[in-house]
Amino acid sequence: MADIIQLLPDHVANQIAAGEVVQRPASVVKELLENAIDAKATSVTLVIKDAGKTLVQVTDNGIGMSVTDARLSFERHATSKIKSAEDLFNLHTKGFRGEALASIAAIAHVELKTKTEDSEIGTHLTIEGSKVISQDPAVVPKGTTISVKNLFYNIPARRNFLKSNPVETRHIIDEFHRVALAHPNVAFQMLHNGSDVFNLPSSNSRQRIVNIFGSKTNEKLVPVSEETEILKIEGFVLKPEFGKKSRGEQFFFVNDRFIKSSYLHHAVASAFEGLMKNDIHPGYFLFLEVDPHSIDINIHPTKTEIKFDDEHSIYAMLRATIKHSLGQFNIAPVLDFERDKGFDTPYDYSKKQPTAPSIEVDRDFNPFKEKPKQGNINFPFKREQPASWESLYVGLKDESSAVSNLGDIEFESEEVTGSLFDTSEAETGQTTFQLQNKYIVSPLKNGMMIIHQNLAHQRILYEELLKNITVKEAVSQQLLFPLQLHFSKPDLEIIEKIREQLEHTGFIFSELKDETIEISGIPVLILESHVVNLLNQLVHDIKEEVPDTGFSQNDMLAKSMAASMAIKTGVSLNKEEREHLINQLFACKEPTVSPTNKPVFTALDVSDLDKKFM
Ligand code: ADP
Ligand code: MG
């Protein structure tokens, strides 16, 4: 048989390597910013267009490259940063693989302009899909500008795989934050589609944090500082009361390199023990310095993990140092550990005399009247309905189509449904009960139904919210004293983007500028005390683009709001609340599944039970 093995041509090898190094525009941003830092720049400008899909450009005033180096920099494994394997264990630069530029040039249109301090004239090089198109002398200032255009132009599958512009921009901003935080002495600027996103002058680390995350951050910071033989720790933690439910500002840097470490995160979190509730995460900006010999970063090119020789000591030191700082700065527990029930249940709003929704309320509609023409469920909960319920029955009109698909149990005709619930039992008062403050169990004629309270409530809220958003007729409760909330600039931008939809749910924003939001009205469905968490969660979800298929902004907004507003597991519900929830659930269009496609309830038939006793 003839020989069949061939060496891959360089451009193919580069394209394959690019698959690892460049996942999205943010990867290009990271590599270019790090190269600028390695080139000892004191000022770096990042320009992006269309979330980096059309253009990522980084300009620095660093050492620049000679004509030959400019050309070489795009070869694979071409680097000025290490010369031998030993150097790997004494790294003082971000880069060392010599892969980034070669990879980027394989999958984009790249332009490089660069000049060193001592040369009169610079060089201008264009390269597309690993092919050098031109290289000419050019009059340029000292330093380097690299423009990366049309990323993945020759890999359509990759290009199509990119997420929406807000999501890709979010990733870029994350990378920008990481590099900018690690190098406060370097001035950074970022522009997106021609407008300023960040303008960060050279400063110290505290000022850098404040310049990025907003002036309100300053008073939240508790300094942390410690130096031992093996480890130096500098930085800040956020005071416990500024912890967040969602993972927020959490930054570890080791020798100026951003890293992720759940192990070290745990060390910090445990230092906050007793100061914060379990589901709240502390915020921190921690800069660790260790001997470069004692770490190994030679793992995956895009991974942000790191291996320490002496992980246990670092853990212990970090924990002790933070505990010490918290103690020193007199951070007493300020959180109210008493759980505010109203926080979890929206039922209180019945006492707040909400304005009746002006839409889709059929005032003549009586949910307990027989409706012979419709395949409606006959609820067993006729007797204990509070009077105000009727106003909450928004959208009941079209439930004829609603209860068509109830999972295991089929409600096809009135004859079947009418007898489904065991009315006799309902009348004796043994209607429903709660299991583990999580499930509501309700007897059926032929068995029982087990309903997940949180998922059920999510479904109810989701449909209600989606309707409000799309019908655009909000029901607001005016606040006596407007709420003033503070957000970082990028977070505020996200809120600005969804402002209109939020207003349709009932929010009234009287002001939205700088880092402050003033809210003068909120949806009737929410408690005032819940607003901050809700908005934080929303911003977080949008950043993460949590939802699955069928994504649309309204849909995701409703899902996210429903998830954060719904009654949680662990909340005990009284009889009326349980029954109210069940009634509302089955007034929904799709009572069977939660907004995130999980089953909301399950039914156990007596025949299923019988099988267990055979
Ligand atoms: P690495 O950073 O791992 O060395 P890169 O592919 O990112 O690999 O860069 C290759 C080489 O190009 C670098 O080692 C450096 O010599 C040079 N280079 C890249 N960007 C710059 C820059 N902004 N200024 C000066 N030199 C640069
Ligand atoms: Mg590099």
XYZ file of C-alpha atoms and ligand atoms in Angstrom:
642
model
C 0.000 0.000 0.000
C 1.209 3.502 -0.826
C 2.120 5.969 1.936
C -0.863 8.031 2.881
C 0.314 10.274 5.708
C 1.024 13.909 4.804
C 2.055 16.940 6.783
C -0.745 19.470 6.939
C -0.027 22.755 5.172
C 0.648 25.616 7.621
C -2.569 27.471 6.951
C -4.595 24.360 7.715
C -2.628 23.688 10.901
C -3.144 27.321 11.895
C -6.852 27.095 11.295
C -7.061 24.031 13.485
C -5.055 25.723 16.230
C -7.298 28.758 15.885
C -10.223 26.606 16.874
C -8.647 26.303 20.297
C -7.304 29.792 20.765
C -10.107 31.841 19.273
C -13.599 30.971 20.350
C -15.230 34.335 19.965
C -14.323 38.005 19.457
C -13.523 38.277 23.162
C -10.674 35.770 22.720
C -9.086 38.107 20.172
C -9.518 41.019 22.567
C -7.783 39.071 25.320
C -4.804 38.079 23.154
C -4.297 41.549 21.703
C -4.594 43.326 25.038
C -2.141 40.906 26.613
C 0.329 41.414 23.764
C 0.094 45.164 24.330
C 0.853 44.699 28.032
C 3.746 42.368 27.225
C 5.057 45.088 24.893
C 5.239 47.405 27.938
C 2.593 49.804 26.707
C 1.466 52.575 29.063
C -1.613 53.393 27.055
C -3.884 50.953 25.237
C -6.991 51.604 23.150
C -9.509 48.949 22.221
C -11.943 49.661 19.425
C -14.708 47.250 18.532
C -17.506 47.251 15.989
C -20.573 45.044 16.072
C -19.492 43.293 19.223
C -16.148 42.518 17.645
C -17.691 40.582 14.776
C -16.717 43.270 12.252
C -13.680 44.757 13.957
C -11.431 44.309 16.968
C -8.595 46.795 17.028
C -5.955 47.329 19.681
C -3.510 50.217 19.600
C -0.615 50.437 22.035
C 2.389 52.671 22.590
C 4.653 49.740 23.465
C 8.001 48.652 22.067
C 6.711 47.857 18.576
C 8.238 45.398 16.134
C 10.933 45.510 13.507
C 10.053 44.828 9.869
C 11.170 41.212 10.123
C 9.572 40.621 13.508
C 6.290 41.977 12.173
C 6.323 39.279 9.543
C 7.517 36.574 11.931
C 4.959 37.387 14.591
C 2.299 35.668 12.461
C 4.211 32.401 12.222
C 3.147 29.627 14.514
C 5.317 29.127 17.610
C 7.054 32.419 16.916
C 7.541 34.280 20.165
C 9.990 36.706 21.684
C 8.926 35.751 25.189
C 10.547 32.437 25.931
C 13.619 30.780 24.497
C 13.705 27.449 26.268
C 11.518 25.143 28.285
C 13.058 26.397 31.543
C 11.697 29.852 30.826
C 8.234 28.382 31.183
C 8.781 28.213 34.912
C 9.895 31.776 35.193
C 7.282 33.594 33.186
C 6.846 37.304 33.524
C 4.752 37.792 30.411
C 1.180 36.933 29.504
C 2.045 35.266 26.246
C 4.592 32.549 25.641
C 3.091 30.184 23.102
C 3.515 32.264 19.998
C 0.189 30.967 18.774
C -2.216 33.838 19.055
C -1.350 35.994 16.077
C -0.867 32.970 13.809
C -4.258 31.635 14.832
C -6.048 34.931 14.459
C -4.509 35.559 11.047
C -5.777 32.174 9.872
C -9.412 33.069 10.375
C -9.684 36.817 9.823
C -8.502 39.788 7.784
C -5.659 41.225 9.800
C -3.790 44.478 9.457
C -0.696 45.341 11.476
C 0.994 48.703 11.782
C 4.021 48.905 13.989
C 7.210 50.842 14.650
C 9.978 50.496 17.199
C 11.436 53.405 19.134
C 14.697 53.550 17.212
C 13.512 53.064 13.646
C 12.630 56.031 11.461
C 9.802 54.377 9.661
C 7.345 51.659 10.514
C 5.775 48.799 8.632
C 2.241 48.044 7.461
C 1.320 44.446 6.841
C -1.925 42.871 5.688
C -2.646 39.193 5.961
C -5.795 37.205 5.194
C -6.398 33.588 6.011
C -2.679 33.111 6.807
C -1.656 34.603 3.429
C 0.450 37.767 3.451
C -1.229 40.177 1.044
C 1.139 43.109 1.373
C 3.870 44.622 3.496
C 4.892 48.225 2.962
C 6.795 50.892 4.834
C 4.476 53.251 6.671
C 4.666 56.420 8.705
C 3.241 55.432 12.061
C 3.933 56.375 15.666
C 5.947 54.154 17.998
C 3.942 51.153 19.080
C 1.566 48.731 17.444
C -1.928 48.728 16.031
C -3.507 45.423 15.110
C -6.908 45.367 13.425
C -8.785 42.108 13.178
C -11.671 42.295 10.731
C -14.406 39.860 9.793
C -13.513 37.189 12.281
C -14.343 33.642 11.082
C -14.998 34.951 7.562
C -13.720 31.614 6.222
C -15.430 29.426 8.831
C -19.143 30.203 8.445
C -20.114 27.534 10.962
C -18.091 29.342 13.603
C -19.448 32.710 12.638
C -23.031 31.505 12.850
C -22.308 30.028 16.222
C -21.601 33.444 17.712
C -24.169 34.755 20.146
C -26.124 37.978 19.944
C -24.226 41.269 20.010
C -25.063 42.061 23.649
C -23.729 38.678 24.741
C -20.532 38.914 22.704
C -20.028 42.480 23.933
C -20.446 41.243 27.478
C -17.665 38.712 26.962
C -15.433 41.411 25.516
C -16.090 43.710 28.443
C -15.276 40.856 30.831
C -11.882 40.372 29.183
C -11.305 44.106 29.137
C -12.090 44.317 32.867
C -9.676 41.534 33.663
C -6.737 43.092 31.873
C -7.575 46.626 33.003
C -7.890 45.563 36.650
C -4.593 43.715 36.569
C -2.774 46.765 35.194
C -4.121 49.915 36.834
C -0.970 51.847 35.960
C -1.718 51.418 32.245
C -4.294 53.774 30.731
C -7.082 51.975 28.897
C -9.759 53.171 26.594
C -12.553 51.220 24.982
C -14.843 52.331 22.188
C -17.764 50.401 20.756
C -19.332 51.474 17.466
C -17.699 54.858 17.839
C -18.786 55.685 21.362
C -16.777 55.626 24.561
C -17.443 52.658 26.815
C -14.508 53.066 29.185
C -11.905 55.718 29.638
C -9.560 54.656 32.390
C -6.610 56.879 33.233
C -3.464 55.444 34.762
C -4.180 55.098 38.488
C -3.890 52.883 41.510
C -5.846 49.729 41.940
C -8.611 51.205 44.082
C -9.239 54.018 41.607
C -9.229 51.551 38.747
C -11.950 49.475 40.405
C -14.003 52.595 41.037
C -13.495 53.858 37.495
C -14.766 50.583 36.122
C -17.555 49.699 38.519
C -18.802 53.118 39.510
C -18.155 55.693 42.191
C -20.460 53.965 44.669
C -18.036 51.063 44.754
C -15.493 53.060 46.718
C -17.291 52.894 50.025
C -17.984 49.191 49.574
C -14.320 48.191 49.478
C -12.458 46.703 52.410
C -8.705 46.636 51.815
C -6.854 43.357 52.185
C -3.095 43.170 52.526
C -0.673 40.512 53.704
C 2.793 39.379 52.887
C 4.473 36.105 53.783
C 7.385 34.123 52.431
C 5.364 32.299 49.840
C 2.544 34.676 49.117
C 1.700 38.344 48.869
C -1.964 39.328 48.907
C -3.250 42.783 48.045
C -6.667 43.956 47.038
C -10.168 44.415 48.303
C -13.235 42.514 49.300
C -16.704 44.007 49.145
C -18.390 44.546 52.481
C -20.703 41.632 53.250
C -23.876 43.624 52.684
C -22.888 44.081 49.052
C -22.673 40.384 48.321
C -24.893 39.229 45.525
C -27.137 36.316 44.832
C -25.677 35.913 41.418
C -21.956 35.652 41.002
C -20.900 39.258 40.690
C -17.550 40.977 40.942
C -15.144 38.191 41.727
C -11.602 38.559 40.539
C -8.465 36.663 41.376
C -5.208 37.661 39.789
C -2.061 35.666 40.226
C 1.062 37.523 39.166
C -1.179 39.953 37.259
C -2.926 37.201 35.370
C -6.671 36.735 35.825
C -7.505 33.251 37.038
C -10.561 31.308 38.074
C -10.337 29.027 41.046
C -13.274 27.521 42.832
C -10.868 26.389 45.522
C -9.687 29.909 46.293
C -13.225 31.218 45.933
C -14.171 28.815 48.641
C -11.409 30.196 50.851
C -12.822 33.704 50.477
C -16.413 32.611 50.918
C -15.513 30.757 54.101
C -13.900 33.912 55.498
C -17.321 35.535 55.179
C -18.994 32.727 57.056
C -21.569 34.020 59.479
C -21.591 37.430 57.837
C -23.661 36.499 54.850
C -26.508 34.206 54.028
C -25.581 30.964 52.335
C -26.832 31.809 48.902
C -25.034 35.154 48.752
C -21.626 35.376 47.119
C -18.983 37.807 48.304
C -17.393 40.211 45.842
C -13.626 40.597 45.697
C -10.658 41.901 43.767
C -7.620 39.994 44.995
C -4.126 40.240 43.636
C -1.859 37.409 44.650
C 1.834 37.308 44.013
C 3.767 34.085 44.205
C 7.130 32.925 43.006
C 6.660 32.100 39.296
C 8.500 28.838 39.965
C 5.722 27.719 42.261
C 2.922 27.824 39.709
C 2.191 26.074 36.465
C 0.143 27.929 33.913
C 1.268 25.836 31.008
C -2.107 24.279 30.483
C -4.791 25.110 27.952
C -4.262 28.357 25.995
C -7.648 29.789 26.857
C -8.085 28.277 30.268
C -7.835 30.526 33.224
C -6.945 27.864 35.736
C -3.616 27.646 37.409
C -1.777 25.040 39.461
C -0.094 26.028 42.712
C 2.596 23.960 44.367
C 1.272 24.705 47.805
C -2.436 25.123 47.399
C -3.346 24.340 50.987
C -1.188 27.045 52.504
C -2.486 29.580 50.020
C -6.031 28.648 50.925
C -5.374 29.006 54.636
C -3.539 32.295 54.263
C -6.143 33.807 52.042
C -8.917 32.874 54.406
C -7.115 34.159 57.473
C -6.118 37.416 55.801
C -9.639 38.220 54.721
C -11.097 37.312 58.087
C -8.568 39.605 59.647
C -9.439 42.481 57.307
C -13.138 42.080 57.914
C -12.522 42.112 61.639
C -10.191 45.075 61.489
C -12.633 47.173 59.573
C -15.360 46.377 62.008
C -17.628 44.720 59.583
C -20.442 43.557 61.765
C -23.248 41.514 60.342
C -25.662 43.971 58.846
C -27.929 41.577 57.073
C -31.259 40.864 58.550
C -31.191 37.162 59.075
C -34.856 36.998 59.799
C -36.341 35.912 56.596
C -38.939 38.331 55.403
C -41.764 36.107 54.269
C -43.132 38.804 52.069
C -39.912 38.516 50.166
C -40.887 35.202 48.809
C -44.586 35.358 48.327
C -46.433 37.864 46.301
C -49.643 37.166 48.143
C -49.250 40.259 50.210
C -50.159 42.318 47.270
C -53.781 41.463 47.702
C -53.637 43.733 50.741
C -52.114 46.514 48.745
C -55.259 47.130 46.805
C -53.842 46.799 43.353
C -55.528 48.566 40.523
C -57.470 45.961 38.673
C -55.782 45.145 35.381
C -57.575 47.044 32.700
C -57.086 44.375 30.122
C -58.467 40.950 29.542
C -60.494 40.943 32.699
C -63.866 39.526 32.110
C -65.784 41.059 34.957
C -68.736 38.801 34.452
C -66.590 35.787 34.519
C -67.131 33.502 37.408
C -64.543 30.759 37.549
C -66.749 28.631 39.735
C -69.765 28.700 37.519
C -70.372 25.573 35.493
C -69.190 26.056 31.950
C -70.700 23.148 30.127
C -69.210 23.918 26.730
C -65.630 23.976 27.835
C -63.241 21.292 28.894
C -62.531 23.118 32.097
C -61.359 21.557 35.306
C -63.829 21.565 38.087
C -61.795 22.616 41.066
C -62.528 21.181 44.455
C -61.723 24.469 46.129
C -65.031 26.178 45.854
C -65.569 27.270 49.343
C -62.596 29.163 50.579
C -61.974 31.645 47.813
C -61.054 35.092 49.113
C -63.163 37.750 47.520
C -60.291 39.465 45.784
C -59.343 36.473 43.723
C -61.515 37.416 40.881
C -59.387 40.390 40.021
C -56.445 38.094 39.609
C -58.045 35.928 37.021
C -56.486 37.599 34.109
C -56.633 35.578 30.957
C -59.101 32.982 32.096
C -61.248 33.663 29.108
C -59.285 31.516 26.790
C -58.580 28.573 28.948
C -60.750 26.472 26.707
C -57.589 25.752 24.788
C -55.511 25.834 27.890
C -56.009 22.598 29.657
C -55.680 20.504 26.593
C -52.429 18.826 27.469
C -52.067 17.925 31.071
C -49.338 15.380 30.834
C -50.335 12.036 32.188
C -53.898 12.922 32.892
C -56.090 13.887 30.050
C -58.883 16.334 30.490
C -60.731 15.670 27.327
C -64.326 16.103 28.090
C -66.370 17.726 30.728
C -67.591 14.374 31.970
C -64.082 13.264 32.769
C -62.835 16.507 34.205
C -65.882 17.185 36.237
C -65.246 14.118 38.284
C -61.506 14.245 38.366
C -61.115 15.981 41.653
C -62.524 14.214 44.580
C -65.162 16.681 45.554
C -66.376 14.814 48.576
C -62.950 14.912 50.119
C -62.570 18.572 49.312
C -65.681 19.326 51.204
C -64.492 17.615 54.306
C -61.577 20.014 54.319
C -58.761 17.595 53.512
C -57.965 19.370 50.357
C -54.299 19.941 49.996
C -51.145 19.660 52.024
C -47.550 20.637 51.670
C -44.620 18.238 51.522
C -41.244 19.503 52.708
C -42.347 23.071 52.020
C -41.729 22.233 48.407
C -44.581 20.256 46.951
C -48.297 20.735 47.173
C -50.190 17.497 47.234
C -53.759 17.561 46.082
C -56.134 14.592 46.006
C -57.671 13.582 42.713
C -60.585 11.279 42.308
C -58.295 8.473 41.199
C -55.127 9.332 43.001
C -53.243 12.471 43.707
C -51.408 15.291 42.072
C -48.042 16.519 43.301
C -47.243 20.068 42.326
C -43.854 21.731 42.574
C -44.698 25.050 44.215
C -41.811 27.045 42.846
C -42.147 25.807 39.268
C -45.910 26.249 39.374
C -45.595 29.809 40.541
C -42.983 30.507 37.884
C -45.437 29.354 35.242
C -48.180 31.583 36.627
C -45.991 34.656 36.844
C -44.397 33.972 33.502
C -47.695 33.975 31.645
C -48.876 37.035 33.474
C -45.668 38.939 32.838
C -45.422 37.926 29.220
C -48.916 39.161 28.696
C -48.154 42.476 30.343
C -45.035 42.912 28.265
C -46.632 42.075 24.951
C -49.983 43.734 25.528
C -48.102 46.759 26.858
C -50.618 47.669 29.478
C -48.725 47.806 32.669
C -50.220 47.744 36.111
C -47.996 49.773 38.388
C -48.010 50.624 42.026
C -46.692 54.110 42.605
C -43.995 54.340 45.231
C -44.379 56.950 47.893
C -40.642 57.472 47.939
C -38.878 56.756 44.674
C -36.229 54.048 44.882
C -32.681 55.075 44.102
C -30.549 52.202 42.891
C -26.958 52.167 41.812
C -25.560 50.076 39.007
C -22.255 49.913 37.221
C -22.142 51.506 33.803
C -22.271 48.264 31.814
C -25.115 46.928 33.960
C -26.982 50.156 33.501
C -26.586 49.835 29.761
C -28.241 46.455 29.910
C -31.137 47.897 31.874
C -31.394 50.756 29.412
C -31.750 48.206 26.622
C -34.656 46.443 28.271
C -36.158 49.584 29.731
C -39.147 49.554 27.428
C -40.066 45.983 28.239
C -39.575 46.618 31.932
C -41.949 49.541 31.678
C -44.503 47.244 30.134
C -44.317 45.043 33.183
C -45.143 48.023 35.372
C -41.835 49.659 36.179
C -41.772 53.431 36.017
C -38.281 54.864 35.693
C -38.121 58.518 36.540
C -34.421 58.701 35.886
C -31.771 56.508 34.354
C -28.403 58.090 34.111
C -24.773 57.884 35.140
C -24.838 55.040 37.602
C -28.196 55.691 39.133
C -31.702 54.543 38.471
C -34.655 56.213 40.053
C -37.788 54.133 40.124
C -41.104 55.717 40.977
C -43.384 52.812 40.183
C -43.101 49.034 40.235
C -45.270 46.185 38.951
C -48.094 45.213 41.304
C -46.719 41.707 41.353
C -43.530 42.697 43.151
C -42.641 43.907 46.577
C -40.506 46.979 46.823
C -37.905 45.139 48.852
C -37.523 42.686 46.025
C -36.692 45.133 43.280
C -32.919 45.253 43.741
C -32.559 41.486 43.639
C -34.846 41.254 40.693
C -32.939 43.772 38.598
C -29.610 42.229 39.560
C -30.837 38.798 38.581
C -32.176 40.144 35.306
C -28.903 41.772 34.388
C -27.109 38.596 35.324
C -29.408 36.427 33.208
C -29.066 38.687 30.231
C -25.304 38.581 30.538
C -25.412 34.830 30.647
C -28.243 34.495 28.168
C -29.649 31.768 30.311
C -32.655 30.795 28.234
C -32.631 27.932 25.802
C -34.272 27.637 22.445
C -37.169 29.835 21.457
C -35.259 32.765 22.807
C -36.674 36.207 22.479
C -35.980 39.165 24.667
C -39.531 39.412 26.010
C -39.612 35.760 26.698
C -36.322 35.783 28.531
C -37.331 38.823 30.528
C -40.544 37.164 31.631
C -38.704 33.944 32.452
C -36.048 35.658 34.457
C -38.498 37.842 36.350
C -40.747 34.888 37.043
C -37.829 32.851 38.324
C -36.708 35.527 40.681
C -40.186 36.449 41.917
C -41.653 32.992 42.352
C -42.293 31.462 45.758
C -39.235 29.544 46.720
C -38.866 26.046 47.975
C -38.829 26.134 51.755
C -41.648 28.601 52.094
C -44.609 27.260 53.917
C -47.963 28.051 52.381
C -51.253 28.107 54.166
C -54.321 26.407 52.848
C -55.608 29.405 50.976
C -52.272 30.120 49.400
C -51.951 26.524 48.263
C -55.366 26.460 46.723
C -54.952 29.841 45.160
C -51.753 28.635 43.559
C -53.412 25.541 42.140
C -56.286 27.525 40.752
C -53.995 30.042 39.171
C -51.837 27.299 37.738
C -54.698 25.651 35.954
C -55.851 28.958 34.599
C -52.549 29.085 32.722
C -52.225 28.301 29.073
C -49.542 25.711 29.672
C -49.837 24.506 33.231
C -47.834 21.358 32.643
C -44.371 22.800 32.167
C -42.385 25.558 33.823
C -41.048 28.429 31.704
C -37.759 26.547 31.630
C -39.443 23.384 30.430
C -39.464 21.385 33.594
C -42.562 19.431 34.564
C -44.674 21.381 37.037
C -46.632 18.524 38.490
C -47.013 14.819 38.349
C -50.020 12.639 39.000
C -50.132 9.362 40.828
C -52.939 7.085 39.911
C -54.392 4.630 42.402
C -53.607 1.918 39.897
C -49.942 3.001 40.053
C -50.133 2.625 43.790
C -51.879 -0.701 43.496
C -48.923 -2.000 41.522
C -46.647 -1.215 44.421
C -48.635 -3.574 46.627
C -48.635 -6.567 44.371
P 3.026 35.274 22.288
O 2.338 36.459 22.882
O 2.629 34.006 22.945
O 4.499 35.430 22.159
P 1.630 36.056 19.897
O 1.219 35.280 18.694
O 0.572 36.682 20.684
O 2.476 35.081 20.806
O 2.677 37.144 19.462
C 3.851 36.759 18.756
C 4.958 37.762 18.958
O 4.620 38.980 18.308
C 5.194 38.157 20.400
O 6.074 37.251 21.055
C 5.792 39.542 20.269
O 7.163 39.468 20.046
C 5.148 40.079 19.015
N 4.028 40.988 19.322
C 2.722 40.677 19.313
N 1.968 41.746 19.635
C 2.819 42.755 19.877
C 2.668 44.130 20.254
N 1.451 44.663 20.470
N 3.788 44.885 20.399
C 5.014 44.346 20.179
N 5.215 43.075 19.818
C 4.150 42.270 19.665
Mg 0.330 36.862 22.804
